CSV table of C-alpha atoms in Angstrom, one decimal:
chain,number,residue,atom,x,y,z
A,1342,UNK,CA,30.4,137.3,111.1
A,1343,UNK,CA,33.2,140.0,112.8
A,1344,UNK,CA,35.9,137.7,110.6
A,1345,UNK,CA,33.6,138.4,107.7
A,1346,UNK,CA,33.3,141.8,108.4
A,1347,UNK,CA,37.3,142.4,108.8
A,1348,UNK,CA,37.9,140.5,105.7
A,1349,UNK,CA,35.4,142.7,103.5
A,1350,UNK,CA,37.0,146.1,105.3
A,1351,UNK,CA,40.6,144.8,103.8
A,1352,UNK,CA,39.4,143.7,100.9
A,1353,UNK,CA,37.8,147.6,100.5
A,1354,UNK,CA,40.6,149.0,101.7
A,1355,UNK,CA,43.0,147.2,99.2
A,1356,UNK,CA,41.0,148.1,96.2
A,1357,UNK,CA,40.7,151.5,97.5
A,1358,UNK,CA,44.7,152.0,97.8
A,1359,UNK,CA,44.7,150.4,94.6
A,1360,UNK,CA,42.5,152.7,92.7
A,1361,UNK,CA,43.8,155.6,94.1
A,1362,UNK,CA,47.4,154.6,93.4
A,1363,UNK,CA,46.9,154.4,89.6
A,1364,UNK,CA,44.8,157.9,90.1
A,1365,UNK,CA,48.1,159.6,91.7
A,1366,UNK,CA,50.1,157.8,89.0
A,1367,UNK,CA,47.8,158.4,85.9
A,1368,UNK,CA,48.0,162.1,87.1
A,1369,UNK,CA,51.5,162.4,87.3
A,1370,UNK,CA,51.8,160.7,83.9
A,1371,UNK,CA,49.8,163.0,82.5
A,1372,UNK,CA,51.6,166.0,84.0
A,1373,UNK,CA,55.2,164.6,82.9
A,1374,UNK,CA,53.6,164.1,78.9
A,1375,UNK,CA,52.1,168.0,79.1
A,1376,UNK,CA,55.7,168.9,79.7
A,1377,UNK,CA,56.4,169.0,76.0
A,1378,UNK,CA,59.8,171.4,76.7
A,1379,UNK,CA,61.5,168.7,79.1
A,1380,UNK,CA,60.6,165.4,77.6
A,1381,UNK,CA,61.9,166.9,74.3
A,1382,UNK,CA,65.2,167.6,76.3
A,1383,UNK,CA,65.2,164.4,77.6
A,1384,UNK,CA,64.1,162.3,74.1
A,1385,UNK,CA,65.9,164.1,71.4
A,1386,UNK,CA,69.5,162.8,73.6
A,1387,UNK,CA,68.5,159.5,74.2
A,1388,UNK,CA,66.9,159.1,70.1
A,1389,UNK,CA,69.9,160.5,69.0
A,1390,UNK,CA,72.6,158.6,71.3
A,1391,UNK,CA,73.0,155.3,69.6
A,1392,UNK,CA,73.4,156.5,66.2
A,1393,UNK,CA,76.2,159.5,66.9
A,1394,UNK,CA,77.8,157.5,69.4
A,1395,UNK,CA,78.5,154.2,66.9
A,1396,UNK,CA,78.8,156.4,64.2
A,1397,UNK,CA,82.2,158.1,65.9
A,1398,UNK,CA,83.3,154.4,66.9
A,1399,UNK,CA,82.9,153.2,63.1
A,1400,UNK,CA,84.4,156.1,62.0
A,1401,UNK,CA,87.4,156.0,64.0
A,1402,UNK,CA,88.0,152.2,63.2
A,1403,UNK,CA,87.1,152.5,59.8
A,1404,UNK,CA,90.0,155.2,59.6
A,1405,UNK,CA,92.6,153.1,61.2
A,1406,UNK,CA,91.7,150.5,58.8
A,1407,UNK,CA,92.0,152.5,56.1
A,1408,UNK,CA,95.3,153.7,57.0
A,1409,UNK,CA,96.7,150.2,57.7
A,1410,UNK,CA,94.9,149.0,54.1
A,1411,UNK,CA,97.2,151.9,52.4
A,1412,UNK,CA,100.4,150.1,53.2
A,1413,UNK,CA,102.5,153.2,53.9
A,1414,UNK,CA,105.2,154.5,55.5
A,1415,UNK,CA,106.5,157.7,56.2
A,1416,UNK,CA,110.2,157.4,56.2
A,1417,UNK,CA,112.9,160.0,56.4
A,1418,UNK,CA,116.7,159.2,55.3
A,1419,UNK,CA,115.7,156.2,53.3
A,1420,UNK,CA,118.0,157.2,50.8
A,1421,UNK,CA,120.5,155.4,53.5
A,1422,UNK,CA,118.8,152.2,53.5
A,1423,UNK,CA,118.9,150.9,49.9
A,1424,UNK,CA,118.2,146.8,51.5
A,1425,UNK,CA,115.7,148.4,54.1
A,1426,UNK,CA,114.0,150.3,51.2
A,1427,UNK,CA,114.1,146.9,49.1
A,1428,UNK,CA,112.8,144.7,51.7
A,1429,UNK,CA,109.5,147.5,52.5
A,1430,UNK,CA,108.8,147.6,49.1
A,1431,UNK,CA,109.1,143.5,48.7
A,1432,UNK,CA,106.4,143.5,51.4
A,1433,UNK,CA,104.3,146.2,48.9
A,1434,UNK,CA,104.7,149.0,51.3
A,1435,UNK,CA,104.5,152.9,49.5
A,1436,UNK,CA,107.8,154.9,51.0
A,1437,UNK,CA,106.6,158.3,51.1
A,1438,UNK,CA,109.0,161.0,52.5
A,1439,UNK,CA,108.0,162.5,55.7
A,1440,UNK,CA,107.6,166.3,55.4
A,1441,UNK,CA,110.3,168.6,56.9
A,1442,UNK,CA,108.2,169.8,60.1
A,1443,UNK,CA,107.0,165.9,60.7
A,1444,UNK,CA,107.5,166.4,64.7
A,1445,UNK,CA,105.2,169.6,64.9
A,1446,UNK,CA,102.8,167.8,62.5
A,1447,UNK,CA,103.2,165.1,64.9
A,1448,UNK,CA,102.1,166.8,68.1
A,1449,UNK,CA,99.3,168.7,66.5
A,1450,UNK,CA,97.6,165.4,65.3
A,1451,UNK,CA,98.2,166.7,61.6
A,1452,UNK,CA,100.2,163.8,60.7
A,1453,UNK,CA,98.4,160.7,61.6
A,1454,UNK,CA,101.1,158.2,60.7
A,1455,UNK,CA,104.2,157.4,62.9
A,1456,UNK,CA,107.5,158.5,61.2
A,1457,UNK,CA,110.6,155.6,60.7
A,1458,UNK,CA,113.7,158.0,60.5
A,1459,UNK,CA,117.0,156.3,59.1
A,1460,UNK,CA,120.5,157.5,60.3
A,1461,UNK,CA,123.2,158.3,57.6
A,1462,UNK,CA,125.4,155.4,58.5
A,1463,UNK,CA,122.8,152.8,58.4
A,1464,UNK,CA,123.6,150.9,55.6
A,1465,UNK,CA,127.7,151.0,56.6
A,1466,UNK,CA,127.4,149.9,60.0
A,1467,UNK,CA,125.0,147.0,58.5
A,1468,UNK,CA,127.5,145.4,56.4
A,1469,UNK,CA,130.3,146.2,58.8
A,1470,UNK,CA,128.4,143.6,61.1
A,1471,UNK,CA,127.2,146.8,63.5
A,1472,UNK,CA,123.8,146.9,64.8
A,1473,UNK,CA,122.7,150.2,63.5
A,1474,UNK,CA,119.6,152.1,65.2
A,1475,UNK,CA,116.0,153.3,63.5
A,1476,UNK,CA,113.8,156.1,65.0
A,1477,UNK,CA,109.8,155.4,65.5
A,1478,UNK,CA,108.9,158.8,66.1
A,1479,UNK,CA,105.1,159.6,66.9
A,1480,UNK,CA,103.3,161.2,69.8
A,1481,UNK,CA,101.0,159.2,72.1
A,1482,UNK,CA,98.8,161.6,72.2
A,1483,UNK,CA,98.0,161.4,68.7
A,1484,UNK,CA,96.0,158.2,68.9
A,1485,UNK,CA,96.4,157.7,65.5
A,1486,UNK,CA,100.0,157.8,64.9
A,1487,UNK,CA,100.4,156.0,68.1
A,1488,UNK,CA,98.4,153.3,66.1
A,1489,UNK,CA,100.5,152.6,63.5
A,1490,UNK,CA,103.6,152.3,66.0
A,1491,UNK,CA,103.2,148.4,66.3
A,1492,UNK,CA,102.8,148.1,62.4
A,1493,UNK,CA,106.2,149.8,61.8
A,1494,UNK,CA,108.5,147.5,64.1
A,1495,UNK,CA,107.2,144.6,63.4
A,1496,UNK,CA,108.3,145.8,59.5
A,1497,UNK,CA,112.0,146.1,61.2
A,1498,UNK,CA,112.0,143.2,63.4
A,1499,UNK,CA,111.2,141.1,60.2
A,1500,UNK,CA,113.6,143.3,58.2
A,1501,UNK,CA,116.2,142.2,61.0
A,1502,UNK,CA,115.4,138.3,61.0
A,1503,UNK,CA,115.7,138.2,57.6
A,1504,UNK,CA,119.3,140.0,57.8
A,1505,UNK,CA,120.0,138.0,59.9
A,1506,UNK,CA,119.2,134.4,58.6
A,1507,UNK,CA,121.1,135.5,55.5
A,1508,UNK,CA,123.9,136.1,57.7
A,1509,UNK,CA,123.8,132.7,59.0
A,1510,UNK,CA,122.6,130.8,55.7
A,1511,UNK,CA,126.1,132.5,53.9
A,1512,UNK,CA,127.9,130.6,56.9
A,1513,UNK,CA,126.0,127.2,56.4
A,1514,UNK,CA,124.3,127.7,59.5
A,1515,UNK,CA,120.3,127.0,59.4
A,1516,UNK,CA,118.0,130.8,60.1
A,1517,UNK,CA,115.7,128.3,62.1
A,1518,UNK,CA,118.1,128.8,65.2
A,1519,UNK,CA,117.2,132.2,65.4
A,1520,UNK,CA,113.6,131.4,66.6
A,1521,UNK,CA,114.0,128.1,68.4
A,1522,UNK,CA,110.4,128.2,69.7
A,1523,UNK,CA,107.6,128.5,67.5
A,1524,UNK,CA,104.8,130.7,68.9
A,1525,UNK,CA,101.4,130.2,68.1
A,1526,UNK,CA,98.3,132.5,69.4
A,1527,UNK,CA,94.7,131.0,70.5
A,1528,UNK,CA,92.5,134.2,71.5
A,1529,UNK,CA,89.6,132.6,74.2
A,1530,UNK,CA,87.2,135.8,73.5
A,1531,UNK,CA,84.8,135.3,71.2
A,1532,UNK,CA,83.4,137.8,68.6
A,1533,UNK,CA,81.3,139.5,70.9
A,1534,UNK,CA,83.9,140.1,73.9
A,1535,UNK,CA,86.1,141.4,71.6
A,1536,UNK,CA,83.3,143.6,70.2
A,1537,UNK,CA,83.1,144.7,74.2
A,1538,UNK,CA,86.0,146.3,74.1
A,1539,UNK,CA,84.7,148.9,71.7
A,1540,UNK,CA,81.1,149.4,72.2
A,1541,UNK,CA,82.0,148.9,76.4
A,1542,UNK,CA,80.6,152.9,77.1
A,1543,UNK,CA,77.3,152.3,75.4
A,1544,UNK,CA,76.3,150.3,79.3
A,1545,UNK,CA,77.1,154.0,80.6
A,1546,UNK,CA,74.9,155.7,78.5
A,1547,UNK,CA,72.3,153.6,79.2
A,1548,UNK,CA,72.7,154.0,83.3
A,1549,UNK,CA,72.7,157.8,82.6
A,1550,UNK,CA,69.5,157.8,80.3
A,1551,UNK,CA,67.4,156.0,83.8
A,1552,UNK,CA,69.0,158.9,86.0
A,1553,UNK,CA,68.6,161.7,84.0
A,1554,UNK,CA,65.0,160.4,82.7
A,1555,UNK,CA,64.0,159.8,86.8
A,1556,UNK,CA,65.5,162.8,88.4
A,1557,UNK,CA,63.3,165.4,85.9
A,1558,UNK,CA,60.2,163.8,87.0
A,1559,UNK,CA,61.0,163.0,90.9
A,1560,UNK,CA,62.5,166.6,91.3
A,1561,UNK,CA,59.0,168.3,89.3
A,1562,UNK,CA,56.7,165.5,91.2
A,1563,UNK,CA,58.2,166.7,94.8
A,1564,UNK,CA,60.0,170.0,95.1
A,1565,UNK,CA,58.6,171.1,92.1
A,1566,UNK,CA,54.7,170.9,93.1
A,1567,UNK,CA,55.9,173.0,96.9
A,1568,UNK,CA,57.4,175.8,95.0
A,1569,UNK,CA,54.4,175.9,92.4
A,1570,UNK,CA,52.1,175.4,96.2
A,1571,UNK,CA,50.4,172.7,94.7
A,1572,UNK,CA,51.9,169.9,97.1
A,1573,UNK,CA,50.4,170.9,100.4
A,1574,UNK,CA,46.5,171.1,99.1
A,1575,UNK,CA,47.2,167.5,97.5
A,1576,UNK,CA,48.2,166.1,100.4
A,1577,UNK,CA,45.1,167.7,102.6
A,1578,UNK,CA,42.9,165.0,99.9
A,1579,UNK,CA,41.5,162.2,101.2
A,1580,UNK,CA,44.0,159.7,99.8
A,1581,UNK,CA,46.1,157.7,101.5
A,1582,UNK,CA,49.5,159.0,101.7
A,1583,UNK,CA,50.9,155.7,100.7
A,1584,UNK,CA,48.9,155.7,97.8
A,1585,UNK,CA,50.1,159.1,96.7
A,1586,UNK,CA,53.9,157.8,97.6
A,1587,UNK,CA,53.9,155.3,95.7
A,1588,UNK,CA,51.6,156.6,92.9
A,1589,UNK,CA,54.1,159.5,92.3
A,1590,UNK,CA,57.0,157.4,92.6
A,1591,UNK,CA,56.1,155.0,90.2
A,1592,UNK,CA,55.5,157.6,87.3
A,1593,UNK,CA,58.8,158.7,88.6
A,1594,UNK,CA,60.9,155.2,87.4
A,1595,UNK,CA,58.0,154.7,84.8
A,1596,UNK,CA,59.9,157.7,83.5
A,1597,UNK,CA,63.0,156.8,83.9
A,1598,UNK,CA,62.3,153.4,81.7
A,1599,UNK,CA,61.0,154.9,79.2
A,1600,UNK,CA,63.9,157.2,78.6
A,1601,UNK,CA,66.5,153.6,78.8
A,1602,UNK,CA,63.8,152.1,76.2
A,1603,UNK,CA,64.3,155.2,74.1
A,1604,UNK,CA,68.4,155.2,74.2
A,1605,UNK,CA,68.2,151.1,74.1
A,1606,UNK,CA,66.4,151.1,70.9
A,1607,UNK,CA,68.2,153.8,69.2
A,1608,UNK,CA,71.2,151.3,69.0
A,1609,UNK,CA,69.3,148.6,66.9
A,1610,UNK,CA,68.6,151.3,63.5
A,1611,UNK,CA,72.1,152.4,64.9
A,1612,UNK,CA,74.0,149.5,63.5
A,1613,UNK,CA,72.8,150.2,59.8
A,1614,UNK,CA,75.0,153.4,59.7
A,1615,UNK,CA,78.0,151.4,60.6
A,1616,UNK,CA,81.0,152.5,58.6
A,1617,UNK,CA,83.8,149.6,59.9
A,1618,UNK,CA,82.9,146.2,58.4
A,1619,UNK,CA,84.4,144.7,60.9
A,1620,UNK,CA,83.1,146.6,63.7
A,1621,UNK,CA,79.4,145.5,62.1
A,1622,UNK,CA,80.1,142.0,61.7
A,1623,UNK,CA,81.3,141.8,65.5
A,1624,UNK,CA,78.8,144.2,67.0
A,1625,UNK,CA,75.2,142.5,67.4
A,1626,UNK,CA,72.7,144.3,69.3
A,1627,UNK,CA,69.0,142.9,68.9
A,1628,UNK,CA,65.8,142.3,70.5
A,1629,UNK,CA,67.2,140.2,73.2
A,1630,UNK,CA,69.7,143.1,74.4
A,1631,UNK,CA,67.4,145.5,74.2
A,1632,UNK,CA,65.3,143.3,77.0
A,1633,UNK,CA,68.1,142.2,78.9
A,1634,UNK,CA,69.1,146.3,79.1
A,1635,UNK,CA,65.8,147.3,80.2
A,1636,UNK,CA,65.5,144.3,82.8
A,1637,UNK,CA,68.7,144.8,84.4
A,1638,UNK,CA,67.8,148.7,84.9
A,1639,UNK,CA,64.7,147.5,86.6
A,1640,UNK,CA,66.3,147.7,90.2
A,1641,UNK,CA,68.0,151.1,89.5
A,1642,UNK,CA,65.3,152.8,88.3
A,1643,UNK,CA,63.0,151.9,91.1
A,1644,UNK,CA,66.1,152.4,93.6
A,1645,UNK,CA,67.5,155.7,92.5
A,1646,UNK,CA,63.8,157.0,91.9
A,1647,UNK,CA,62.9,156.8,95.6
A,1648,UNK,CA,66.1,157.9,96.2
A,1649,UNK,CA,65.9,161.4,94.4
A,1650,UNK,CA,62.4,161.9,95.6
A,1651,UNK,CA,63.5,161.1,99.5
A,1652,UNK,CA,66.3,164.2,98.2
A,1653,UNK,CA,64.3,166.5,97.2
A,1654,UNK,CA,60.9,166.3,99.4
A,1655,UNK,CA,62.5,168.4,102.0
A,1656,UNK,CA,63.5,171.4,99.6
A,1657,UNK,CA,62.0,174.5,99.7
A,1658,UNK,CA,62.7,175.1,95.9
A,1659,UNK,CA,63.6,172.8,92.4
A,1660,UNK,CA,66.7,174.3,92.2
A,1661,UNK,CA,67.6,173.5,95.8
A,1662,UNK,CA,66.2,170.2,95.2
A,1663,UNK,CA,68.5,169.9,91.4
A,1664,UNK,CA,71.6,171.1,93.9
A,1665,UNK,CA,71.3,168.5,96.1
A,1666,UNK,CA,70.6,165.4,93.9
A,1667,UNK,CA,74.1,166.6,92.2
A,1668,UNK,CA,75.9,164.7,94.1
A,1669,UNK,CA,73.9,161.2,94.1
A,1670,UNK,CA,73.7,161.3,90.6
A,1671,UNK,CA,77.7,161.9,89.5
A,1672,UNK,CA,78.2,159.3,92.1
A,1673,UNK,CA,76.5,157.0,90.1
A,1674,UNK,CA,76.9,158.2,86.6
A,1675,UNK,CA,80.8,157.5,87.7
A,1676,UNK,CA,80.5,154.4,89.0
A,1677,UNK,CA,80.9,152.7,85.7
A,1678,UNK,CA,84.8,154.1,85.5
A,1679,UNK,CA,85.7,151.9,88.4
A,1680,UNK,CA,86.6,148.8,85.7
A,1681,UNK,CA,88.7,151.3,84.1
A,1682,UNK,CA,90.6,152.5,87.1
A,1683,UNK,CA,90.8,148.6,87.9
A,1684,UNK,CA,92.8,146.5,85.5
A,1685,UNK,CA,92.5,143.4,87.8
A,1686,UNK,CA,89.1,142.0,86.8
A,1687,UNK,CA,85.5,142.4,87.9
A,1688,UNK,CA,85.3,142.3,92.0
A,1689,UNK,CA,82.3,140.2,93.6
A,1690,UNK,CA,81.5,144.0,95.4
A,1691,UNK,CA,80.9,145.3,92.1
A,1692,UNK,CA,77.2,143.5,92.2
A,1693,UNK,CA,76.2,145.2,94.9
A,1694,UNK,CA,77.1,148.5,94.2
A,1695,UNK,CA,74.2,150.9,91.8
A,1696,UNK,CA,75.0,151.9,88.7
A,1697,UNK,CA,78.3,149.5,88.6
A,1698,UNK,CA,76.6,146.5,89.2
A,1699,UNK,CA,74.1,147.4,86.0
A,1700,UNK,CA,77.2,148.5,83.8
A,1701,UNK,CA,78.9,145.2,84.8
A,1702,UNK,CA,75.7,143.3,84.0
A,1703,UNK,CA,75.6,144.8,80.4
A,1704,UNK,CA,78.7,144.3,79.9
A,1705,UNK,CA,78.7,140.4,80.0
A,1706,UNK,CA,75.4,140.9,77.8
A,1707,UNK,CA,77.3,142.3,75.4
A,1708,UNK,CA,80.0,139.6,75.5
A,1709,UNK,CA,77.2,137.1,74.8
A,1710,UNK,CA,77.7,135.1,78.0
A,1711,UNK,CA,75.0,134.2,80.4
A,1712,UNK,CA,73.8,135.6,83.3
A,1713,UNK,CA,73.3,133.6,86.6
A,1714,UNK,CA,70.6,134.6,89.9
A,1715,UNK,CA,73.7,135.5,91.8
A,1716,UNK,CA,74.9,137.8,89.3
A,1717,UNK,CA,71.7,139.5,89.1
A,1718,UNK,CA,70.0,139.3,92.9
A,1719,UNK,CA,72.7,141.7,94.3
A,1720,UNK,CA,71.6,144.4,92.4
A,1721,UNK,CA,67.8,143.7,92.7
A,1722,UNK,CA,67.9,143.5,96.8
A,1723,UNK,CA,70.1,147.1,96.8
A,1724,UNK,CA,67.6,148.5,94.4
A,1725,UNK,CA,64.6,147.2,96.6
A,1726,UNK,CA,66.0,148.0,99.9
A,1727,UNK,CA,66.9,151.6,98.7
A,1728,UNK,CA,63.5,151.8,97.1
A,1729,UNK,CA,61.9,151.0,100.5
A,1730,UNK,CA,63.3,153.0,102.5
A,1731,UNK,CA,63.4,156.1,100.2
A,1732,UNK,CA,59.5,155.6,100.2
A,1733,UNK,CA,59.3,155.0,104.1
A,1734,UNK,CA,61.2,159.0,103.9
A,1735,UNK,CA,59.1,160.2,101.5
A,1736,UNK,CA,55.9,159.4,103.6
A,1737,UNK,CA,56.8,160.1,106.5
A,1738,UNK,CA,58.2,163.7,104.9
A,1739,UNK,CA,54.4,164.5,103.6
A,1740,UNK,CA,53.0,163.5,107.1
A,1741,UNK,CA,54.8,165.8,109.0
A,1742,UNK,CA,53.9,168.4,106.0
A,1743,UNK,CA,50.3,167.5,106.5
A,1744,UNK,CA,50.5,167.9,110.3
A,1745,UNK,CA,52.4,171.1,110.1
């Protein structure tokens, strides 16, 4: 009868944390949605993110495809290069002449094609068996000049093979000994990897939408309540202070979610306004990514969540609370920029680190391959353990408030 007894006090106990637990977080819901000013801030970004951010992608591409479609070239001195100007306009390239100031046009990205400048002597020191020199003149720091560099020698290399196998066809001697090794290129990367190398930042924009969408709410659900003095009468309630932890945190990731789901979806309409067709034929973000996104941000939300509330339960004020989450956040808004900073592949570490192991994760989404349980457990066990004991902080935080 005492086992009966003990099982029907748990059981009562259980459903009590239970209801009070969706109480706290139905509450805090509630509060976040009343806070029309902030979730505007924090919607209006995430709609608009996926649309401005492919739209600059397309139209970058689409520009350096429509520069290489115009068959150009900006020469200077061409007048000295009657064969080079016959074989460019054999391939059905436009010679235009470069204007006077091209170098200062150059460096101030006004001129967005590279410049091919021709020395007075070329065409003498040609037939006199010389090797006469070309200038490629751009500025790597106009990206699009720099862009058209490779175009341009590969237009003098061919112009020099086929000088050259003249040269040796006049002598009776075959051109084919000029390239005694034929070269042939298979590219492994399929349509979608290579569409990774593009679209690769929209992973980081997606971290940033769960941080910026979970600090607002755990900074307004903690520090924010003790400077408004609503935190200390909540806690004198009889609720159990787990039930309030855990209640406020999860309207705190809840949150954050709903911000990813926001930015996520704002890719899919995104696509439509896709100005490179090439860039839209390789770039395919559906349904499936959107779930896979949201999924893998699962563990940070909840993570970083209890993490930002453990932050900011001990400040006095929001903005002391906003000053000291500073630093946890850049950390892991800049995580992501370790695969650039690393040229040597993705490291087995990166899984277990947050915010790089979700940016990695998205990453092979977005090349269309598969992901395996020890890609992903990493980065759910780091996001559980820092959720855990975030909480246990948190607690123990509003217990020694209570008993204060």
């Amino acid at each position: 009868m005492s086992a009966s007894i003990t099982s029907s006090n748990n059981n009562s106990g259980s459903s009590s944390l239970l209801r009070n637990f969706w109480i706290v977080l139905r509450k805090e819901v509630v509060d976040a949605l009343r806070d029309r000013r902030t979730l505007m801030r924090l919607s209006i970004p995430a709609v608009l993110m996926g649309p401005l951010l492919l739209l600059a992608l397309s139209g970058l591409i689409s520009s350096l495809e429509g520069q290489a479609d115009k068959r150009e070239v900006q020469v200077v001195g061409i007048e000295h290069a009657p064969s080079l100007r016959n074989f460019l306009e054999r391939q059905t390239y436009t010679l235009k002449q470069a204007p006077a100031d091209y170098e200062a046009r150059l460096r101030a990205s006004t001129l967005l094609e590279p410049v091919l400048v021709i020395g007075k002597n070329f065409e003498a020191e040609l037939l006199a068996g010389d090797k006469p020199t070309v200038e490629l003149v751009s500025d790597s720091a106009n990206q699009r000049a720099s862009a058209g560099v490779g175009r341009l020698e590969r237009l003098v290399n061919a112009f020099s093979q086929e000088r050259a196998a003249l040269s040796l066809a006049l002598r009776g001697v075959s051109g084919e000994l000029l390239q005694p090794v034929a070269i042939e290129e298979r590219d492994l990367a399929s349509v979608q990897a290579r569409a990774a190398r593009i679209t690769g930042i929209i992973p980081m924009f997606i971290i940033m939408a769960v941080l910026y969408g979970a600090l607002t709410a755990a900074l307004d659900s903690t520090a924010g309540e003790r400077e408004r003095g609503s935190l200390e009468p909540l806690l004198m309630n009889p609720v159990q202070h787990i039930a309030l932890v855990l209640g406020k945190w999860g309207a705190v990731a809840l949150l954050g979610m709903a911000v990813a789901l926001i930015a996520c979806v704002s890719f899919v309409p995104a696509q439509w306004l896709l100005q490179s067709d090439s860039l839209q034929a390789m770039f395919q973000f559906g349904s499936y990514e959107v779930i896979a996104f949201l999924l893998l941000q699962l563990p940070l939300a909840v993570g970083i969540s209890a993490v930002l509330m453990a932050l900011a339960i001990r400040s006095k004020t929001f903005k002391e609370a906003q000053a000291g989450s500073t630093m946890v956040m850049t950390a892991v808004s800049l995580m992501p920029m370790v695969t650039l900073l690393n040229p040597g592949g993705e490291a087995p570490w990166y899984l277990w680190v947050p915010g790089l192991a979700q940016n990695t994760l998205m990453m092979l989404v977005l090349k269309g391959e598969t992901l395996s349980a020890a890609q992903v457990l990493p980065g759910v066990a780091v996001g559980l353990a820092l959720m855990i004991g975030g909480l246990l902080f948190v607690a123990r935080s509003m217990r020694g408030a209570v008993s204060k």
